[in-house]
XYZ file of C-alpha atoms in Angstrom:
523
model
C 266.095 309.583 137.206
C 269.035 311.055 139.030
C 271.447 314.000 138.895
C 274.942 313.329 137.669
C 277.902 315.278 136.368
C 279.831 318.375 137.522
C 278.539 321.733 138.683
C 278.801 324.452 136.043
C 278.282 328.057 137.062
C 276.658 326.814 140.255
C 274.190 324.611 138.247
C 274.077 320.791 138.291
C 273.803 319.071 134.876
C 270.873 316.601 134.457
C 272.477 314.187 132.007
C 270.124 311.263 132.635
C 266.991 312.952 131.175
C 268.169 314.873 128.087
C 264.698 314.976 126.501
C 262.642 315.956 129.569
C 260.197 318.797 128.830
C 259.561 321.580 131.361
C 256.909 324.317 131.153
C 257.819 327.542 133.014
C 254.881 329.885 133.662
C 255.360 333.309 135.291
C 254.002 336.754 134.501
C 257.554 338.094 135.044
C 259.433 337.473 131.797
C 262.797 337.822 133.581
C 261.976 334.897 135.895
C 260.940 332.796 132.919
C 264.152 333.589 131.048
C 266.459 332.952 134.027
C 264.839 329.700 135.030
C 264.703 328.456 131.418
C 268.409 329.195 130.943
C 269.366 327.294 134.123
C 267.338 324.221 133.159
C 268.582 324.169 129.548
C 272.155 324.181 130.811
C 271.235 321.001 132.650
C 270.082 319.308 129.424
C 266.342 319.915 129.773
C 263.975 321.283 127.167
C 261.946 324.244 128.311
C 259.005 326.293 127.123
C 258.337 329.625 128.809
C 254.980 331.368 129.173
C 254.037 334.689 130.756
C 250.341 333.727 130.656
C 248.703 330.704 132.239
C 246.095 330.586 129.488
C 248.809 330.324 126.821
C 250.373 327.444 128.759
C 247.017 325.632 128.932
C 246.566 326.052 125.163
C 250.008 324.571 124.544
C 249.227 321.761 126.973
C 246.656 320.468 124.456
C 249.535 319.876 121.967
C 252.496 319.049 124.210
C 252.577 316.978 127.400
C 255.373 318.277 129.648
C 257.124 316.237 132.306
C 257.152 319.142 134.784
C 255.244 322.400 135.071
C 256.755 325.183 137.208
C 254.241 327.951 137.873
C 254.163 331.208 139.797
C 251.391 331.551 142.379
C 250.280 335.130 141.698
C 249.431 335.768 138.024
C 246.964 338.290 136.586
C 244.772 335.941 134.508
C 244.748 332.705 136.549
C 246.448 332.107 139.861
C 248.975 329.284 140.184
C 246.790 326.959 142.237
C 243.906 327.063 139.762
C 246.334 326.703 136.836
C 248.123 323.674 138.310
C 244.760 322.112 139.207
C 243.844 322.326 135.490
C 247.243 320.787 134.586
C 246.613 317.923 137.015
C 243.224 317.221 135.466
C 244.615 317.172 131.890
C 247.911 315.389 132.553
C 247.944 313.530 135.871
C 251.565 312.355 135.509
C 252.967 315.840 134.946
C 254.721 316.947 138.105
C 253.669 320.338 139.466
C 255.977 322.830 141.239
C 254.614 326.101 142.652
C 256.768 329.266 142.975
C 255.550 331.779 145.523
C 256.681 334.635 147.671
C 253.626 334.264 149.920
C 254.057 332.348 153.167
C 250.374 332.203 154.141
C 249.272 328.901 155.622
C 245.903 328.877 153.828
C 247.643 329.265 150.473
C 249.878 326.323 151.182
C 246.942 324.181 152.250
C 244.960 325.151 149.139
C 247.899 324.284 146.872
C 248.299 320.896 148.445
C 244.567 320.110 148.553
C 243.515 321.298 145.076
C 246.420 320.544 142.798
C 248.607 318.257 144.922
C 251.807 320.158 144.065
C 255.008 318.218 144.306
C 256.952 321.072 145.884
C 256.506 324.650 147.037
C 259.576 326.767 146.221
C 259.742 330.195 147.752
C 261.215 333.161 145.971
C 263.967 333.995 145.554
C 264.770 330.415 144.462
C 268.186 328.861 144.722
C 269.418 327.298 141.410
C 271.013 324.126 142.907
C 267.982 323.550 145.091
C 265.709 324.131 142.110
C 267.614 321.573 140.034
C 267.529 319.039 142.838
C 263.778 319.568 143.082
C 263.370 319.105 139.311
C 265.460 315.942 139.421
C 263.404 314.581 142.296
C 260.193 315.487 140.440
C 261.376 313.646 137.322
C 262.178 310.589 139.418
C 258.759 310.852 141.078
C 257.071 311.052 137.660
C 259.019 308.058 136.364
C 258.112 306.130 139.511
C 254.445 307.015 139.159
C 254.445 305.904 135.498
C 256.224 302.675 136.404
C 253.793 302.029 139.236
C 250.906 302.579 136.853
C 252.526 300.248 134.322
C 253.003 297.611 136.993
C 249.448 298.157 138.176
C 248.076 297.685 134.663
C 250.333 294.681 134.136
C 249.219 293.186 137.435
C 245.605 293.921 136.598
C 245.974 292.246 133.188
C 247.736 289.284 134.772
C 245.032 289.076 137.421
C 242.341 289.169 134.737
C 244.181 286.458 132.811
C 244.688 284.435 135.980
C 241.048 284.861 136.974
C 240.015 283.725 133.482
C 242.238 280.668 133.808
C 240.943 279.937 137.285
C 237.364 280.360 136.079
C 238.029 278.075 133.100
C 239.712 275.506 135.329
C 236.869 275.754 137.849
C 234.335 275.299 135.075
C 236.269 272.288 133.728
C 236.462 270.793 137.209
C 232.745 271.423 137.672
C 231.962 269.698 134.368
C 234.280 266.799 135.237
C 232.692 266.517 138.678
C 229.179 266.521 137.186
C 230.160 263.939 134.546
C 231.753 261.762 137.222
C 228.704 262.023 139.471
C 226.319 261.241 136.616
C 228.474 258.278 135.569
C 228.657 257.175 139.190
C 224.870 257.344 139.556
C 224.164 255.742 136.164
C 225.834 252.471 137.127
C 223.331 249.739 138.010
C 225.603 248.123 140.587
C 225.871 249.678 144.076
C 229.164 251.523 144.660
C 230.187 253.247 147.893
C 233.254 255.179 149.043
C 233.971 254.787 152.741
C 236.511 255.243 155.526
C 238.424 252.045 156.101
C 238.590 252.179 159.903
C 235.082 253.408 160.707
C 233.221 252.080 157.609
C 231.409 255.420 157.423
C 230.255 256.417 153.959
C 231.751 259.372 152.158
C 229.813 258.856 148.945
C 227.324 256.397 147.447
C 225.557 256.112 144.107
C 221.804 255.897 143.501
C 221.967 252.120 142.990
C 223.287 251.763 146.554
C 220.434 253.950 147.827
C 217.922 251.725 145.993
C 219.404 248.584 147.531
C 219.315 250.103 151.004
C 215.886 251.659 150.482
C 217.109 254.965 151.945
C 217.404 258.527 150.583
C 220.815 259.308 149.109
C 220.994 262.305 151.496
C 221.473 259.838 154.365
C 225.126 259.504 153.316
C 225.870 263.013 154.606
C 224.901 261.919 158.120
C 227.980 259.683 158.407
C 226.059 256.392 158.240
C 228.034 253.140 157.967
C 227.933 250.977 154.857
C 226.308 247.993 156.610
C 223.586 250.210 158.092
C 222.953 252.089 154.820
C 222.818 249.030 152.546
C 221.527 246.242 154.753
C 220.158 247.848 157.907
C 222.722 246.013 160.080
C 223.975 247.291 163.404
C 227.227 245.367 163.097
C 229.789 244.748 160.378
C 228.637 242.219 157.751
C 229.966 238.654 158.229
C 232.852 238.133 155.821
C 233.333 241.903 155.244
C 236.317 242.367 152.865
C 237.326 245.732 154.409
C 239.964 245.434 157.123
C 242.548 247.706 158.732
C 245.269 245.788 156.875
C 243.597 246.174 153.475
C 246.005 247.354 150.792
C 245.011 246.759 147.197
C 241.912 244.684 146.421
C 239.921 242.149 148.397
C 236.760 240.204 147.456
C 234.030 238.460 149.449
C 230.528 236.993 149.174
C 227.842 238.622 151.344
C 224.369 237.198 151.930
C 221.515 239.393 153.157
C 218.170 237.692 153.457
C 217.330 236.138 150.098
C 219.872 238.271 148.227
C 223.559 237.669 147.717
C 226.329 240.034 146.582
C 229.860 239.624 145.286
C 231.786 242.484 146.940
C 235.062 243.912 145.644
C 236.834 246.315 148.033
C 239.705 248.434 146.679
C 241.995 250.597 148.799
C 243.120 253.898 147.251
C 246.805 253.866 146.293
C 247.512 257.365 147.672
C 245.016 257.238 150.539
C 244.774 253.835 152.217
C 242.109 255.151 154.599
C 239.680 255.482 151.656
C 238.106 252.317 150.251
C 235.852 251.879 147.212
C 233.401 248.965 147.433
C 231.555 247.555 144.419
C 228.561 245.270 145.040
C 227.415 242.916 142.271
C 224.019 241.322 142.882
C 224.490 237.587 142.293
C 221.021 236.519 143.483
C 219.649 235.725 140.022
C 222.940 234.186 138.988
C 222.965 231.857 141.975
C 219.315 230.927 141.426
C 219.976 230.313 137.744
C 222.943 228.078 138.558
C 220.803 226.182 141.037
C 218.035 225.764 138.476
C 220.485 224.660 135.826
C 221.795 222.027 138.235
C 218.240 220.920 138.965
C 217.464 220.775 135.236
C 220.594 218.765 134.577
C 219.595 216.492 137.436
C 216.162 216.024 135.888
C 217.754 215.241 132.523
C 220.046 212.711 134.205
C 217.067 211.162 136.006
C 215.190 210.999 132.688
C 218.120 209.258 131.030
C 218.389 206.932 133.991
C 214.647 206.230 133.813
C 214.986 205.355 130.143
C 217.809 202.941 130.901
C 215.925 201.406 133.810
C 212.826 200.999 131.611
C 214.854 199.093 129.049
C 216.257 196.827 131.763
C 212.786 196.199 133.256
C 211.362 195.239 129.855
C 213.436 192.051 129.727
C 212.176 190.462 132.989
C 208.656 191.678 132.219
C 208.786 189.883 128.876
C 209.982 186.772 130.665
C 207.180 187.003 133.251
C 204.538 187.419 130.545
C 206.040 184.593 128.478
C 206.151 182.067 131.302
C 202.676 183.107 132.475
C 201.274 182.321 129.045
C 203.135 178.952 128.954
C 201.697 177.984 132.337
C 198.227 179.074 131.227
C 198.421 176.778 128.126
C 199.318 173.731 130.250
C 196.081 174.140 132.208
C 194.838 171.799 134.978
C 195.386 174.347 137.746
C 193.045 174.840 140.685
C 190.807 177.923 140.405
C 192.896 179.823 142.939
C 196.103 179.249 140.953
C 194.413 180.188 137.698
C 193.203 183.423 139.294
C 196.736 184.085 140.557
C 198.074 183.651 137.003
C 195.509 186.181 135.778
C 196.667 188.689 138.429
C 200.331 188.086 137.523
C 199.658 188.575 133.808
C 197.574 191.717 134.332
C 200.155 193.214 136.703
C 202.961 192.462 134.252
C 201.012 194.020 131.391
C 200.327 197.097 133.494
C 204.032 197.351 134.289
C 204.802 196.978 130.608
C 202.440 199.865 129.719
C 204.069 202.040 132.397
C 207.529 201.187 131.042
C 206.461 201.970 127.492
C 205.032 205.323 128.611
C 208.231 206.071 130.490
C 210.264 205.316 127.376
C 208.087 207.610 125.286
C 208.425 210.485 127.749
C 212.175 210.122 128.241
C 212.968 209.771 124.542
C 214.331 212.929 122.910
C 212.221 214.442 120.156
C 213.335 215.049 116.579
C 211.664 216.776 113.658
C 211.181 213.487 111.879
C 209.288 212.219 114.949
C 206.292 214.358 114.067
C 203.416 212.367 112.698
C 199.670 211.962 112.827
C 198.536 210.426 116.108
C 195.561 210.137 118.419
C 195.615 212.612 121.297
C 193.520 210.236 123.407
C 196.199 207.528 123.175
C 198.917 210.029 124.058
C 196.978 211.160 127.139
C 196.297 207.546 128.194
C 200.019 206.699 127.981
C 200.841 209.758 130.101
C 198.145 208.881 132.655
C 199.541 205.336 132.932
C 202.897 206.834 133.869
C 201.364 209.430 136.194
C 199.136 207.056 138.204
C 202.200 205.927 140.113
C 202.442 209.414 141.654
C 198.701 209.429 142.379
C 198.997 206.245 144.449
C 201.231 208.119 146.907
C 198.194 210.288 147.715
C 195.323 207.954 148.671
C 192.914 210.886 148.992
C 193.741 212.327 145.578
C 191.231 211.494 142.853
C 192.295 211.432 139.171
C 189.587 211.310 136.534
C 189.903 211.230 132.737
C 187.130 212.383 130.421
C 188.421 211.557 126.958
C 186.610 212.241 123.716
C 184.655 209.198 122.438
C 185.974 209.810 118.918
C 189.659 209.735 117.977
C 191.234 213.165 118.346
C 193.657 213.444 115.468
C 196.699 215.635 115.894
C 199.859 216.161 113.875
C 202.984 216.577 115.932
C 205.413 214.823 118.252
C 203.466 212.583 120.649
C 206.429 212.522 123.023
C 206.434 216.304 123.393
C 202.630 216.478 123.673
C 202.801 213.803 126.348
C 205.373 215.931 128.175
C 202.930 218.877 128.048
C 200.189 216.760 129.681
C 202.619 215.309 132.247
C 203.892 218.777 133.246
C 200.338 220.039 133.708
C 199.442 216.997 135.821
C 202.498 217.418 138.024
C 201.704 221.108 138.391
C 198.155 220.198 139.490
C 199.412 217.734 142.123
C 201.752 220.360 143.581
C 198.874 222.867 143.748
C 196.715 220.569 145.907
C 197.720 220.911 149.581
C 198.125 217.609 151.439
C 197.163 215.619 148.344
C 193.451 215.944 149.155
C 191.501 216.955 146.081
C 190.671 216.096 142.503
C 192.367 216.317 139.111
C 190.390 216.103 135.878
C 191.785 215.514 132.397
C 189.640 215.850 129.310
C 190.067 215.907 125.543
C 187.710 217.363 122.947
C 187.396 217.897 119.231
C 186.705 221.523 118.386
C 186.017 223.453 115.219
C 189.324 223.442 113.411
C 191.296 221.671 116.112
C 191.322 219.860 119.425
C 192.081 220.557 123.046
C 193.253 218.927 126.213
C 192.304 220.461 129.571
C 193.797 219.740 133.001
C 191.921 221.153 135.997
C 192.421 220.783 139.738
C 190.763 221.739 143.016
C 193.936 223.219 144.486
C 194.744 226.621 145.946
C 194.581 228.445 142.635
C 196.867 231.208 141.356
C 197.044 234.733 142.736
C 196.038 237.416 140.180
C 199.397 239.166 140.442
C 201.182 235.919 139.508
C 199.073 235.060 136.448
C 201.017 237.253 133.954
C 204.325 235.615 134.942
C 203.522 231.906 135.328
C 204.871 231.041 131.864
C 208.130 232.982 132.390
C 211.219 230.753 132.603
C 212.269 230.039 136.193
C 209.272 231.821 137.704
C 207.985 229.868 140.688
C 206.183 230.536 143.940
C 207.447 227.316 145.483
C 210.163 227.309 148.143
C 213.775 226.742 146.990
C 214.387 223.124 146.105
C 210.719 222.317 145.408
C 210.436 223.650 141.884
C 212.532 224.828 138.957
C 210.001 227.198 137.415
C 210.584 225.514 134.037
C 207.493 223.277 133.778
C 204.993 225.804 132.435
C 207.668 227.534 130.323
C 208.348 224.192 128.605
C 204.607 223.662 128.145
C 204.209 227.013 126.413
C 207.246 226.433 124.182
C 206.079 222.986 123.037
C 202.509 224.155 122.439
C 203.669 227.195 120.454
C 206.018 224.941 118.461
C 202.953 222.861 117.471
C 201.033 225.983 116.389
C 198.765 225.918 119.434
C 198.118 228.081 122.454
C 197.745 227.541 126.177
C 195.504 229.521 128.527
C 194.724 229.418 132.229
C 191.635 230.215 134.262
C 192.178 230.459 137.996
C 191.069 232.190 141.147
C 192.628 231.911 144.592
C 190.990 229.009 146.450
C 189.092 227.835 143.362
C 191.736 225.695 141.642
C 193.162 226.180 138.157
C 192.162 225.058 134.641
C 194.851 224.874 131.972
C 193.511 224.520 128.436
C 195.783 223.589 125.541
C 194.412 224.053 122.036
C 196.057 222.411 118.998
C 195.163 222.929 115.348
C 193.680 219.949 113.553
C 195.970 217.781 111.436
C 195.881 219.263 107.907
C 195.929 217.303 104.654
C 199.456 218.426 103.639
C 200.739 217.379 107.070
C 199.148 213.963 106.709
C 200.580 213.532 103.218
C 203.997 214.489 104.538
C 203.575 212.024 107.397
C 202.931 209.192 104.947
């Protein structure tokens, strides 16, 4: 809003605001007429009033850009009138005409109605027009400032909404990441490369270290948090030169971990370490190797047994030939008897070894005598008993044949595994092992008992689990009793144990009796 154009009759023309509306209020009609004429010549629209109340009534229908009011009027004075204008139309600029120079009047006008200008009578037309122009510019500026304020407020509200939405999304993403991080079973830590101090760790890492997750905030190192070490772990994959990924194997007590350390691409001072517990895997590999070794030894034993059979047959054959010739002194005849008996005993051991080492097939199942199967197994097992002179092995077999339908090789393996388990449970080889067979109502049983150390109550529920063992590494595979249970279940039987610490153990295997259909199928 600005004045432009030539002066006409001493009046400047306001060409930039041709539609501006001005209210002129004065109880002197001549002042209203003169001022209206001057403003109209400048391109402004004017409405004149000789009463302030009339102007207020019109203000309800028309919103003027400027109101010019006299101070002293009979109905309402100018200050009160302009205060009412301010309340109804805050952007309307207010100009007060007065012939009074009192200081209190000026202060009241400024305080109550915040007039834009005070113009003293008699007014000067050019000065009046300059004041009107300045008032119009002030009004336009105030409106623009309000528009900018509202626009800024709306933009701020929109920006705050976006920030709040983004914050909420980041919060959700952070919570999802933390929950995912803590859900993983493998320990994961984020640490500083140079100091090895933790920045973050998941719950699995806290479980491995046995420490509260809050310990991470104290700046603890990874080796102290996870393993309770004062120094860096031997073989630690994190180094000052680490860029990319590095792997290592760490051993802590009886546990082992495969560690993968990854340096952040945009922050090489931050390293993420993932620990995979390989303890069970290493133990399983070791047990598999031991099992394969046992299988190889079994195959070797079978081959050796076949090779031993040939010279044993020759020894027995020549012994019988020499016995037929006769004429030997009593000492020589007794020596021949010892040779023949020893050879026959070796032959029975070899035959038992062949039966145990031979692989079982479904067609191998037949009706057999459990007593004979146990005797063959005992013949093979007595060789181990001889290594323990103070170990006593007794057999209490049923006087009647104990008929069973199944694979005698596998049943013999059950008895052999229980016997070996009994020997290992007797410290120093000083004790007793008893084997018995019985016929029961609807079946039969074989029981192996020992006078060893017994089984702890907490171990009883797990003794038939594969690879469970209380023996030191290298002294047991943990497969013996698992194989026993599998074979017995495969034959429709069940195995139970009765043991107390220090009172030995009694393993009882119950088999169902051979049924008629089984016997017919066996024929």
